């Protein structure tokens, strides 16, 4: 089968189109013919592997030294069940599914930058929302699960004021919608060109982080949600960390290991089916243009998700 392999850590040019062995499902697994995947900020971080010495060493302990242990990256999958293991009861051949290939910090699997992948039936795998295309469904799991992780650390009550820094990215666009679903008054921090996008998702107020006096627009918030972490900073961001009510809370995507439990995944599926969350797609590339897609994501200005069709 065709797949994109990361031959070594570093530049996007290290992502090359290869022919690899098609996987065979185990007794509790399904074989999925992949229709779409996504390029996430986490994919780029792993491919580049240019973190400071200690974090880099820890990452390579997890993913492999010199090159990824599994050279086929990607953890988001949408596609069609082509074959199932003998013990599989939850899915049938021909089912249209979507998945996030991690169920816990110790149970994860790369491999969606390819034509096929095998996944255990009890992982973050479910029937694709019928109202979404394969490309749209691929824009749900990564941002949705990480936004769910952030908001689980908050106890949002109706009317609570929530600031979302990095509101136009894959995590931020989902965080806006989930916070609004919980009843929050949402202020989004992004560039002015993305104001219409975040407003369409429910944002009540917008702050352009590129303005010199942007911090003057800050109020006090019950929660400040940092959807970009240490990858981006500004005077506005530093000021926002302190723009809290007396019992307010600052929550960053860099605080701890994100959890991706199945109940959160199934909740996203339900919300998508009810049209209470909307996937946001910036652009779509074919598998053969994976390096180009990585370069685009690496620039740090994508709106929502970058999708790969296979």
PDB file of C-alpha atoms in Angstrom:
ATOM      1  CA  UNK A   1       0.000   0.000   0.000  1.00  0.00           C
ATOM      2  CA  UNK A   2       1.016   3.644  -0.382  1.00  0.00           C
ATOM      3  CA  UNK A   3       2.154   5.485   2.728  1.00  0.00           C
ATOM      4  CA  UNK A   4       4.122   8.553   3.724  1.00  0.00           C
ATOM      5  CA  UNK A   5       7.191   7.629   5.773  1.00  0.00           C
ATOM      6  CA  UNK A   6       9.266   9.968   7.931  1.00  0.00           C
ATOM      7  CA  UNK A   7      12.798   8.814   7.112  1.00  0.00           C
ATOM      8  CA  UNK A   8      14.404  10.917   9.839  1.00  0.00           C
ATOM      9  CA  UNK A   9      13.524  13.843  12.082  1.00  0.00           C
ATOM     10  CA  UNK A  10      13.889  17.321  10.634  1.00  0.00           C
ATOM     11  CA  UNK A  11      12.560  19.094   7.566  1.00  0.00           C
ATOM     12  CA  UNK A  12       9.280  18.277   5.830  1.00  0.00           C
ATOM     13  CA  UNK A  13      11.287  16.918   2.878  1.00  0.00           C
ATOM     14  CA  UNK A  14      12.023  13.872   5.071  1.00  0.00           C
ATOM     15  CA  UNK A  15       8.394  12.821   4.483  1.00  0.00           C
ATOM     16  CA  UNK A  16       8.478  10.575   1.417  1.00  0.00           C
ATOM     17  CA  UNK A  17       5.913   8.517  -0.473  1.00  0.00           C
ATOM     18  CA  UNK A  18       6.697   4.804  -0.080  1.00  0.00           C
ATOM     19  CA  UNK A  19       5.212   1.388  -0.654  1.00  0.00           C
ATOM     20  CA  UNK A  20       4.805  -0.581   2.584  1.00  0.00           C
ATOM     21  CA  UNK A  21       3.128  -3.829   3.614  1.00  0.00           C
ATOM     22  CA  UNK A  22      -0.639  -3.674   4.039  1.00  0.00           C
ATOM     23  CA  UNK A  23      -1.543  -4.478   7.674  1.00  0.00           C
ATOM     24  CA  UNK A  24      -3.602  -7.495   8.731  1.00  0.00           C
ATOM     25  CA  UNK A  25      -6.162  -7.091  11.521  1.00  0.00           C
ATOM     26  CA  UNK A  26      -5.803  -9.077  14.741  1.00  0.00           C
ATOM     27  CA  UNK A  27      -8.792 -10.855  16.263  1.00  0.00           C
ATOM     28  CA  UNK A  28     -10.038  -7.690  18.024  1.00  0.00           C
ATOM     29  CA  UNK A  29      -9.185  -5.250  15.211  1.00  0.00           C
ATOM     30  CA  UNK A  30     -10.715  -3.839  12.061  1.00  0.00           C
ATOM     31  CA  UNK A  31      -8.843  -3.030   8.855  1.00  0.00           C
ATOM     32  CA  UNK A  32      -9.836   0.446   7.661  1.00  0.00           C
ATOM     33  CA  UNK A  33      -9.391   1.710   4.122  1.00  0.00           C
ATOM     34  CA  UNK A  34      -8.492   5.319   4.901  1.00  0.00           C
ATOM     35  CA  UNK A  35     -10.298   8.103   3.045  1.00  0.00           C
ATOM     36  CA  UNK A  36      -8.956  11.123   4.940  1.00  0.00           C
ATOM     37  CA  UNK A  37      -6.616  12.111   7.756  1.00  0.00           C
ATOM     38  CA  UNK A  38      -5.268  15.398   9.103  1.00  0.00           C
ATOM     39  CA  UNK A  39      -1.933  17.085   9.696  1.00  0.00           C
ATOM     40  CA  UNK A  40      -1.848  18.304  13.289  1.00  0.00           C
ATOM     41  CA  UNK A  41       0.532  20.501  15.252  1.00  0.00           C
ATOM     42  CA  UNK A  42       1.546  17.371  17.171  1.00  0.00           C
ATOM     43  CA  UNK A  43       2.499  15.627  13.912  1.00  0.00           C
ATOM     44  CA  UNK A  44       4.727  18.562  13.023  1.00  0.00           C
ATOM     45  CA  UNK A  45       6.307  18.604  16.494  1.00  0.00           C
ATOM     46  CA  UNK A  46       7.202  14.916  16.231  1.00  0.00           C
ATOM     47  CA  UNK A  47       8.502  15.212  12.666  1.00  0.00           C
ATOM     48  CA  UNK A  48      10.679  18.249  13.462  1.00  0.00           C
ATOM     49  CA  UNK A  49      11.986  16.973  16.833  1.00  0.00           C
ATOM     50  CA  UNK A  50      13.752  20.263  17.522  1.00  0.00           C
ATOM     51  CA  UNK A  51      12.727  20.759  21.138  1.00  0.00           C
ATOM     52  CA  UNK A  52      15.267  21.706  23.868  1.00  0.00           C
ATOM     53  CA  UNK A  53      17.625  18.910  24.924  1.00  0.00           C
ATOM     54  CA  UNK A  54      15.692  17.336  27.812  1.00  0.00           C
ATOM     55  CA  UNK A  55      12.198  17.428  26.217  1.00  0.00           C
ATOM     56  CA  UNK A  56      13.766  16.173  22.968  1.00  0.00           C
ATOM     57  CA  UNK A  57      15.394  13.228  24.765  1.00  0.00           C
ATOM     58  CA  UNK A  58      12.097  12.311  26.437  1.00  0.00           C
ATOM     59  CA  UNK A  59      10.211  12.561  23.125  1.00  0.00           C
ATOM     60  CA  UNK A  60      12.766  10.314  21.410  1.00  0.00           C
ATOM     61  CA  UNK A  61      12.492   7.782  24.238  1.00  0.00           C
ATOM     62  CA  UNK A  62       8.780   7.635  23.416  1.00  0.00           C
ATOM     63  CA  UNK A  63       8.854   7.863  19.616  1.00  0.00           C
ATOM     64  CA  UNK A  64      12.312   6.617  18.630  1.00  0.00           C
ATOM     65  CA  UNK A  65      15.845   7.984  18.248  1.00  0.00           C
ATOM     66  CA  UNK A  66      16.956   9.506  14.947  1.00  0.00           C
ATOM     67  CA  UNK A  67      13.664   8.663  13.248  1.00  0.00           C
ATOM     68  CA  UNK A  68      10.185   7.634  14.395  1.00  0.00           C
ATOM     69  CA  UNK A  69       9.976   4.021  15.530  1.00  0.00           C
ATOM     70  CA  UNK A  70       6.890   3.821  13.345  1.00  0.00           C
ATOM     71  CA  UNK A  71       7.881   5.922  10.313  1.00  0.00           C
ATOM     72  CA  UNK A  72       4.257   6.308   9.183  1.00  0.00           C
ATOM     73  CA  UNK A  73       2.879   9.204  11.249  1.00  0.00           C
ATOM     74  CA  UNK A  74      -0.721  10.342  11.690  1.00  0.00           C
ATOM     75  CA  UNK A  75      -3.322   9.567  14.367  1.00  0.00           C
ATOM     76  CA  UNK A  76      -6.589  10.751  12.786  1.00  0.00           C
ATOM     77  CA  UNK A  77      -8.498   8.318  10.583  1.00  0.00           C
ATOM     78  CA  UNK A  78     -11.702   8.331   8.589  1.00  0.00           C
ATOM     79  CA  UNK A  79     -12.588   5.561   6.180  1.00  0.00           C
ATOM     80  CA  UNK A  80     -14.406   2.310   5.486  1.00  0.00           C
ATOM     81  CA  UNK A  81     -14.075  -1.005   7.313  1.00  0.00           C
ATOM     82  CA  UNK A  82     -12.684  -3.427   4.735  1.00  0.00           C
ATOM     83  CA  UNK A  83     -12.130  -6.436   6.972  1.00  0.00           C
ATOM     84  CA  UNK A  84     -12.649  -7.362  10.625  1.00  0.00           C
ATOM     85  CA  UNK A  85     -11.021  -9.747  13.052  1.00  0.00           C
ATOM     86  CA  UNK A  86     -12.858 -12.871  14.185  1.00  0.00           C
ATOM     87  CA  UNK A  87     -13.760 -11.414  17.596  1.00  0.00           C
ATOM     88  CA  UNK A  88     -15.037  -8.034  16.376  1.00  0.00           C
ATOM     89  CA  UNK A  89     -18.722  -7.425  17.151  1.00  0.00           C
ATOM     90  CA  UNK A  90     -19.094  -3.627  17.066  1.00  0.00           C
ATOM     91  CA  UNK A  91     -18.437  -3.101  13.353  1.00  0.00           C
ATOM     92  CA  UNK A  92     -19.278  -4.688  10.030  1.00  0.00           C
ATOM     93  CA  UNK A  93     -17.519  -4.678   6.676  1.00  0.00           C
ATOM     94  CA  UNK A  94     -18.551  -1.569   4.777  1.00  0.00           C
ATOM     95  CA  UNK A  95     -19.130   0.602   7.858  1.00  0.00           C
ATOM     96  CA  UNK A  96     -18.020   4.212   7.474  1.00  0.00           C
ATOM     97  CA  UNK A  97     -15.967   5.102  10.546  1.00  0.00           C
ATOM     98  CA  UNK A  98     -13.780   7.779  12.081  1.00  0.00           C
ATOM     99  CA  UNK A  99     -11.140   7.431  14.758  1.00  0.00           C
ATOM    100  CA  UNK A 100      -8.429   8.969  16.882  1.00  0.00           C
ATOM    101  CA  UNK A 101      -5.638   6.440  17.262  1.00  0.00           C
ATOM    102  CA  UNK A 102      -5.048   7.026  20.970  1.00  0.00           C
ATOM    103  CA  UNK A 103      -7.198   5.922  23.880  1.00  0.00           C
ATOM    104  CA  UNK A 104      -4.704   6.672  26.688  1.00  0.00           C
ATOM    105  CA  UNK A 105      -1.082   7.821  27.130  1.00  0.00           C
ATOM    106  CA  UNK A 106       0.052   4.183  26.845  1.00  0.00           C
ATOM    107  CA  UNK A 107      -2.351   3.028  24.125  1.00  0.00           C
ATOM    108  CA  UNK A 108      -1.735   4.900  20.894  1.00  0.00           C
ATOM    109  CA  UNK A 109      -0.892   4.010  17.333  1.00  0.00           C
ATOM    110  CA  UNK A 110       0.490   6.007  14.440  1.00  0.00           C
ATOM    111  CA  UNK A 111      -0.116   5.052  10.828  1.00  0.00           C
ATOM    112  CA  UNK A 112      -2.904   7.131   9.284  1.00  0.00           C
ATOM    113  CA  UNK A 113      -0.606   8.699   6.661  1.00  0.00           C
ATOM    114  CA  UNK A 114      -1.374   5.620   4.561  1.00  0.00           C
ATOM    115  CA  UNK A 115      -4.027   3.797   2.572  1.00  0.00           C
ATOM    116  CA  UNK A 116      -4.879   1.345   5.390  1.00  0.00           C
ATOM    117  CA  UNK A 117      -4.668   1.049   9.157  1.00  0.00           C
ATOM    118  CA  UNK A 118      -5.741  -1.551  11.739  1.00  0.00           C
ATOM    119  CA  UNK A 119      -7.336  -0.432  15.013  1.00  0.00           C
ATOM    120  CA  UNK A 120      -8.815  -2.279  18.008  1.00  0.00           C
ATOM    121  CA  UNK A 121     -12.598  -2.042  17.969  1.00  0.00           C
ATOM    122  CA  UNK A 122     -12.763  -0.693  21.547  1.00  0.00           C
ATOM    123  CA  UNK A 123     -10.424   2.285  20.967  1.00  0.00           C
ATOM    124  CA  UNK A 124     -11.568   5.787  19.918  1.00  0.00           C
ATOM    125  CA  UNK A 125     -13.332   4.349  16.895  1.00  0.00           C
ATOM    126  CA  UNK A 126     -16.987   4.905  15.974  1.00  0.00           C
ATOM    127  CA  UNK A 127     -19.358   5.089  13.069  1.00  0.00           C
ATOM    128  CA  UNK A 128     -18.792   8.339  11.188  1.00  0.00           C
ATOM    129  CA  UNK A 129     -21.506  10.957  11.742  1.00  0.00           C
ATOM    130  CA  UNK A 130     -23.787  10.484   8.733  1.00  0.00           C
ATOM    131  CA  UNK A 131     -24.130  14.240   8.270  1.00  0.00           C
ATOM    132  CA  UNK A 132     -20.380  14.703   7.741  1.00  0.00           C
ATOM    133  CA  UNK A 133     -18.134  13.865   4.802  1.00  0.00           C
ATOM    134  CA  UNK A 134     -14.957  11.874   5.420  1.00  0.00           C
ATOM    135  CA  UNK A 135     -12.962  15.121   5.200  1.00  0.00           C
ATOM    136  CA  UNK A 136     -15.238  16.895   7.692  1.00  0.00           C
ATOM    137  CA  UNK A 137     -15.115  13.960  10.101  1.00  0.00           C
ATOM    138  CA  UNK A 138     -11.300  14.071   9.982  1.00  0.00           C
ATOM    139  CA  UNK A 139     -11.496  17.634  11.324  1.00  0.00           C
ATOM    140  CA  UNK A 140     -13.217  16.539  14.555  1.00  0.00           C
ATOM    141  CA  UNK A 141     -11.011  14.188  16.668  1.00  0.00           C
ATOM    142  CA  UNK A 142      -7.730  16.030  17.289  1.00  0.00           C
ATOM    143  CA  UNK A 143      -8.985  19.523  18.063  1.00  0.00           C
ATOM    144  CA  UNK A 144     -12.160  18.194  19.642  1.00  0.00           C
ATOM    145  CA  UNK A 145     -10.430  15.844  22.066  1.00  0.00           C
ATOM    146  CA  UNK A 146      -7.767  18.356  23.106  1.00  0.00           C
ATOM    147  CA  UNK A 147     -10.382  21.090  23.582  1.00  0.00           C
ATOM    148  CA  UNK A 148     -12.457  18.634  25.631  1.00  0.00           C
ATOM    149  CA  UNK A 149      -9.382  17.920  27.766  1.00  0.00           C
ATOM    150  CA  UNK A 150      -8.885  21.636  28.430  1.00  0.00           C
ATOM    151  CA  UNK A 151     -12.519  22.338  29.244  1.00  0.00           C
ATOM    152  CA  UNK A 152     -12.777  19.319  31.541  1.00  0.00           C
ATOM    153  CA  UNK A 153     -10.381  21.222  33.821  1.00  0.00           C
ATOM    154  CA  UNK A 154     -12.936  24.027  34.000  1.00  0.00           C
ATOM    155  CA  UNK A 155     -16.315  23.965  35.711  1.00  0.00           C
ATOM    156  CA  UNK A 156     -18.115  26.355  33.406  1.00  0.00           C
ATOM    157  CA  UNK A 157     -21.458  27.695  34.571  1.00  0.00           C
ATOM    158  CA  UNK A 158     -23.888  29.570  32.372  1.00  0.00           C
ATOM    159  CA  UNK A 159     -22.681  33.113  31.872  1.00  0.00           C
ATOM    160  CA  UNK A 160     -19.077  32.461  32.901  1.00  0.00           C
ATOM    161  CA  UNK A 161     -16.588  34.561  30.948  1.00  0.00           C
ATOM    162  CA  UNK A 162     -14.030  32.482  29.057  1.00  0.00           C
ATOM    163  CA  UNK A 163     -11.060  33.806  27.081  1.00  0.00           C
ATOM    164  CA  UNK A 164      -9.656  31.470  24.426  1.00  0.00           C
ATOM    165  CA  UNK A 165      -6.127  32.303  23.241  1.00  0.00           C
ATOM    166  CA  UNK A 166      -5.429  30.788  19.820  1.00  0.00           C
ATOM    167  CA  UNK A 167      -9.120  30.614  18.967  1.00  0.00           C
ATOM    168  CA  UNK A 168      -8.795  30.058  15.215  1.00  0.00           C
ATOM    169  CA  UNK A 169      -6.714  26.856  15.284  1.00  0.00           C
ATOM    170  CA  UNK A 170      -7.938  23.256  15.388  1.00  0.00           C
ATOM    171  CA  UNK A 171      -8.134  23.225  19.205  1.00  0.00           C
ATOM    172  CA  UNK A 172      -9.405  26.773  19.535  1.00  0.00           C
ATOM    173  CA  UNK A 173     -12.264  26.442  17.045  1.00  0.00           C
ATOM    174  CA  UNK A 174     -13.534  23.424  18.969  1.00  0.00           C
ATOM    175  CA  UNK A 175     -12.963  25.093  22.355  1.00  0.00           C
ATOM    176  CA  UNK A 176     -15.178  28.021  21.308  1.00  0.00           C
ATOM    177  CA  UNK A 177     -18.025  25.701  20.355  1.00  0.00           C
ATOM    178  CA  UNK A 178     -17.738  23.462  23.417  1.00  0.00           C
ATOM    179  CA  UNK A 179     -17.548  26.443  25.780  1.00  0.00           C
ATOM    180  CA  UNK A 180     -20.625  28.004  24.137  1.00  0.00           C
ATOM    181  CA  UNK A 181     -22.431  24.669  24.444  1.00  0.00           C
ATOM    182  CA  UNK A 182     -21.695  24.836  28.182  1.00  0.00           C
ATOM    183  CA  UNK A 183     -23.191  28.338  28.398  1.00  0.00           C
ATOM    184  CA  UNK A 184     -20.066  30.508  28.485  1.00  0.00           C
ATOM    185  CA  UNK A 185     -19.606  34.073  27.244  1.00  0.00           C
ATOM    186  CA  UNK A 186     -16.586  33.597  24.968  1.00  0.00           C
ATOM    187  CA  UNK A 187     -13.881  36.077  24.027  1.00  0.00           C
ATOM    188  CA  UNK A 188     -11.611  34.840  21.227  1.00  0.00           C
ATOM    189  CA  UNK A 189      -8.017  35.927  20.718  1.00  0.00           C
ATOM    190  CA  UNK A 190      -6.912  35.654  17.084  1.00  0.00           C
ATOM    191  CA  UNK A 191      -5.936  37.893  14.169  1.00  0.00           C
ATOM    192  CA  UNK A 192      -8.558  40.224  12.701  1.00  0.00           C
ATOM    193  CA  UNK A 193      -8.731  38.182   9.487  1.00  0.00           C
ATOM    194  CA  UNK A 194     -10.225  35.337  11.534  1.00  0.00           C
ATOM    195  CA  UNK A 195     -12.871  37.407  13.338  1.00  0.00           C
ATOM    196  CA  UNK A 196     -15.661  36.306  10.980  1.00  0.00           C
ATOM    197  CA  UNK A 197     -14.718  32.650  11.448  1.00  0.00           C
ATOM    198  CA  UNK A 198     -14.722  32.642  15.253  1.00  0.00           C
ATOM    199  CA  UNK A 199     -17.875  34.771  15.369  1.00  0.00           C
ATOM    200  CA  UNK A 200     -19.625  32.212  13.156  1.00  0.00           C
ATOM    201  CA  UNK A 201     -18.698  29.551  15.716  1.00  0.00           C
ATOM    202  CA  UNK A 202     -20.322  31.507  18.547  1.00  0.00           C
ATOM    203  CA  UNK A 203     -17.637  33.845  19.857  1.00  0.00           C
ATOM    204  CA  UNK A 204     -19.190  36.854  21.619  1.00  0.00           C
ATOM    205  CA  UNK A 205     -16.149  39.129  21.499  1.00  0.00           C
ATOM    206  CA  UNK A 206     -12.847  39.136  19.624  1.00  0.00           C
ATOM    207  CA  UNK A 207      -9.409  40.567  20.413  1.00  0.00           C
ATOM    208  CA  UNK A 208      -6.796  41.029  17.689  1.00  0.00           C
ATOM    209  CA  UNK A 209      -3.511  39.908  19.244  1.00  0.00           C
ATOM    210  CA  UNK A 210      -1.515  41.789  16.579  1.00  0.00           C
ATOM    211  CA  UNK A 211      -2.592  45.209  17.884  1.00  0.00           C
ATOM    212  CA  UNK A 212      -0.077  47.063  20.043  1.00  0.00           C
ATOM    213  CA  UNK A 213      -2.660  47.902  22.710  1.00  0.00           C
ATOM    214  CA  UNK A 214      -4.520  44.607  22.560  1.00  0.00           C
ATOM    215  CA  UNK A 215      -4.098  43.967  26.292  1.00  0.00           C
ATOM    216  CA  UNK A 216      -6.201  47.073  27.000  1.00  0.00           C
ATOM    217  CA  UNK A 217      -9.212  45.126  25.722  1.00  0.00           C
ATOM    218  CA  UNK A 218      -8.847  42.416  28.366  1.00  0.00           C
ATOM    219  CA  UNK A 219     -11.524  42.070  31.017  1.00  0.00           C
ATOM    220  CA  UNK A 220     -11.540  39.614  33.924  1.00  0.00           C
ATOM    221  CA  UNK A 221     -12.391  36.013  33.177  1.00  0.00           C
ATOM    222  CA  UNK A 222     -13.501  32.931  35.035  1.00  0.00           C
ATOM    223  CA  UNK A 223     -11.265  30.883  32.749  1.00  0.00           C
ATOM    224  CA  UNK A 224      -8.432  31.663  30.362  1.00  0.00           C
ATOM    225  CA  UNK A 225      -7.908  28.777  27.935  1.00  0.00           C
ATOM    226  CA  UNK A 226      -4.517  28.692  26.191  1.00  0.00           C
ATOM    227  CA  UNK A 227      -4.974  26.546  23.077  1.00  0.00           C
ATOM    228  CA  UNK A 228      -1.456  27.095  21.681  1.00  0.00           C
ATOM    229  CA  UNK A 229       0.804  26.677  24.724  1.00  0.00           C
ATOM    230  CA  UNK A 230       4.450  27.664  24.649  1.00  0.00           C
ATOM    231  CA  UNK A 231       4.611  27.616  20.851  1.00  0.00           C
ATOM    232  CA  UNK A 232       3.310  31.207  20.771  1.00  0.00           C
ATOM    233  CA  UNK A 233       3.493  34.098  23.184  1.00  0.00           C
ATOM    234  CA  UNK A 234       2.856  37.830  23.328  1.00  0.00           C
ATOM    235  CA  UNK A 235       2.391  40.647  25.838  1.00  0.00           C
ATOM    236  CA  UNK A 236      -1.346  40.038  25.506  1.00  0.00           C
ATOM    237  CA  UNK A 237      -0.925  36.384  26.412  1.00  0.00           C
ATOM    238  CA  UNK A 238       1.179  37.136  29.470  1.00  0.00           C
ATOM    239  CA  UNK A 239      -1.337  39.747  30.629  1.00  0.00           C
ATOM    240  CA  UNK A 240      -4.254  37.366  30.011  1.00  0.00           C
ATOM    241  CA  UNK A 241      -2.797  34.850  32.473  1.00  0.00           C
ATOM    242  CA  UNK A 242      -3.512  37.356  35.233  1.00  0.00           C
ATOM    243  CA  UNK A 243      -6.828  38.667  33.867  1.00  0.00           C
ATOM    244  CA  UNK A 244      -8.770  36.372  36.177  1.00  0.00           C
ATOM    245  CA  UNK A 245     -11.517  36.694  38.749  1.00  0.00           C
ATOM    246  CA  UNK A 246     -10.570  35.940  42.358  1.00  0.00           C
ATOM    247  CA  UNK A 247     -11.234  32.237  41.824  1.00  0.00           C
ATOM    248  CA  UNK A 248     -10.434  32.239  38.104  1.00  0.00           C
ATOM    249  CA  UNK A 249      -8.179  29.668  36.432  1.00  0.00           C
ATOM    250  CA  UNK A 250      -5.589  29.718  33.641  1.00  0.00           C
ATOM    251  CA  UNK A 251      -5.529  26.423  31.683  1.00  0.00           C
ATOM    252  CA  UNK A 252      -2.843  25.659  29.084  1.00  0.00           C
ATOM    253  CA  UNK A 253      -2.576  22.844  26.564  1.00  0.00           C
ATOM    254  CA  UNK A 254       1.007  22.441  27.837  1.00  0.00           C
ATOM    255  CA  UNK A 255      -0.119  21.599  31.378  1.00  0.00           C
ATOM    256  CA  UNK A 256       0.160  17.831  31.732  1.00  0.00           C
ATOM    257  CA  UNK A 257      -0.433  15.038  29.233  1.00  0.00           C
ATOM    258  CA  UNK A 258      -3.723  15.460  27.349  1.00  0.00           C
ATOM    259  CA  UNK A 259      -6.185  12.651  28.034  1.00  0.00           C
ATOM    260  CA  UNK A 260      -8.349  11.289  25.230  1.00  0.00           C
ATOM    261  CA  UNK A 261     -10.971   9.035  26.875  1.00  0.00           C
ATOM    262  CA  UNK A 262     -13.578   7.267  24.777  1.00  0.00           C
ATOM    263  CA  UNK A 263     -16.479   9.053  26.473  1.00  0.00           C
ATOM    264  CA  UNK A 264     -15.087  12.368  25.226  1.00  0.00           C
ATOM    265  CA  UNK A 265     -14.715  10.963  21.704  1.00  0.00           C
ATOM    266  CA  UNK A 266     -18.294   9.668  21.671  1.00  0.00           C
ATOM    267  CA  UNK A 267     -19.540  12.989  23.034  1.00  0.00           C
ATOM    268  CA  UNK A 268     -17.929  14.752  20.064  1.00  0.00           C
ATOM    269  CA  UNK A 269     -19.636  12.301  17.713  1.00  0.00           C
ATOM    270  CA  UNK A 270     -23.002  13.025  19.339  1.00  0.00           C
ATOM    271  CA  UNK A 271     -22.517  16.801  19.220  1.00  0.00           C
ATOM    272  CA  UNK A 272     -21.483  16.622  15.554  1.00  0.00           C
ATOM    273  CA  UNK A 273     -24.546  14.546  14.698  1.00  0.00           C
ATOM    274  CA  UNK A 274     -26.748  17.134  16.434  1.00  0.00           C
ATOM    275  CA  UNK A 275     -24.914  19.906  14.540  1.00  0.00           C
ATOM    276  CA  UNK A 276     -23.882  21.495  17.827  1.00  0.00           C
ATOM    277  CA  UNK A 277     -20.242  21.502  16.732  1.00  0.00           C
ATOM    278  CA  UNK A 278     -19.009  22.256  13.229  1.00  0.00           C
ATOM    279  CA  UNK A 279     -15.692  21.020  11.796  1.00  0.00           C
ATOM    280  CA  UNK A 280     -13.470  23.776  10.416  1.00  0.00           C
ATOM    281  CA  UNK A 281     -11.285  22.967   7.407  1.00  0.00           C
ATOM    282  CA  UNK A 282      -8.626  25.377   6.171  1.00  0.00           C
ATOM    283  CA  UNK A 283      -7.401  23.408   3.158  1.00  0.00           C
ATOM    284  CA  UNK A 284      -7.177  19.906   1.711  1.00  0.00           C
ATOM    285  CA  UNK A 285      -4.118  18.218   0.199  1.00  0.00           C
ATOM    286  CA  UNK A 286      -3.685  14.806  -1.489  1.00  0.00           C
ATOM    287  CA  UNK A 287      -1.452  12.245   0.252  1.00  0.00           C
ATOM    288  CA  UNK A 288       1.321  12.905  -2.254  1.00  0.00           C
ATOM    289  CA  UNK A 289       1.508  16.550  -1.076  1.00  0.00           C
ATOM    290  CA  UNK A 290       2.102  15.653   2.591  1.00  0.00           C
ATOM    291  CA  UNK A 291       5.378  17.598   2.822  1.00  0.00           C
ATOM    292  CA  UNK A 292       3.645  20.691   1.457  1.00  0.00           C
ATOM    293  CA  UNK A 293       0.840  20.263   4.006  1.00  0.00           C
ATOM    294  CA  UNK A 294       3.378  19.980   6.846  1.00  0.00           C
ATOM    295  CA  UNK A 295       5.106  23.166   5.720  1.00  0.00           C
ATOM    296  CA  UNK A 296       1.787  24.986   5.766  1.00  0.00           C
ATOM    297  CA  UNK A 297       0.904  23.791   9.273  1.00  0.00           C
ATOM    298  CA  UNK A 298       4.437  24.615  10.440  1.00  0.00           C
ATOM    299  CA  UNK A 299       3.865  28.284   9.536  1.00  0.00           C
ATOM    300  CA  UNK A 300       1.445  28.426  12.500  1.00  0.00           C
ATOM    301  CA  UNK A 301      -1.402  30.322  10.894  1.00  0.00           C
ATOM    302  CA  UNK A 302      -3.868  27.643   9.805  1.00  0.00           C
ATOM    303  CA  UNK A 303      -7.577  28.165  10.359  1.00  0.00           C
ATOM    304  CA  UNK A 304      -8.980  25.028  11.921  1.00  0.00           C
ATOM    305  CA  UNK A 305      -7.674  21.871  10.279  1.00  0.00           C
ATOM    306  CA  UNK A 306      -5.506  20.801   7.356  1.00  0.00           C
ATOM    307  CA  UNK A 307      -6.922  17.632   5.816  1.00  0.00           C
ATOM    308  CA  UNK A 308      -5.276  14.953   3.680  1.00  0.00           C
ATOM    309  CA  UNK A 309      -7.320  12.874   1.217  1.00  0.00           C
ATOM    310  CA  UNK A 310      -6.191   9.364   0.380  1.00  0.00           C
TER     311      UNK A 310
END
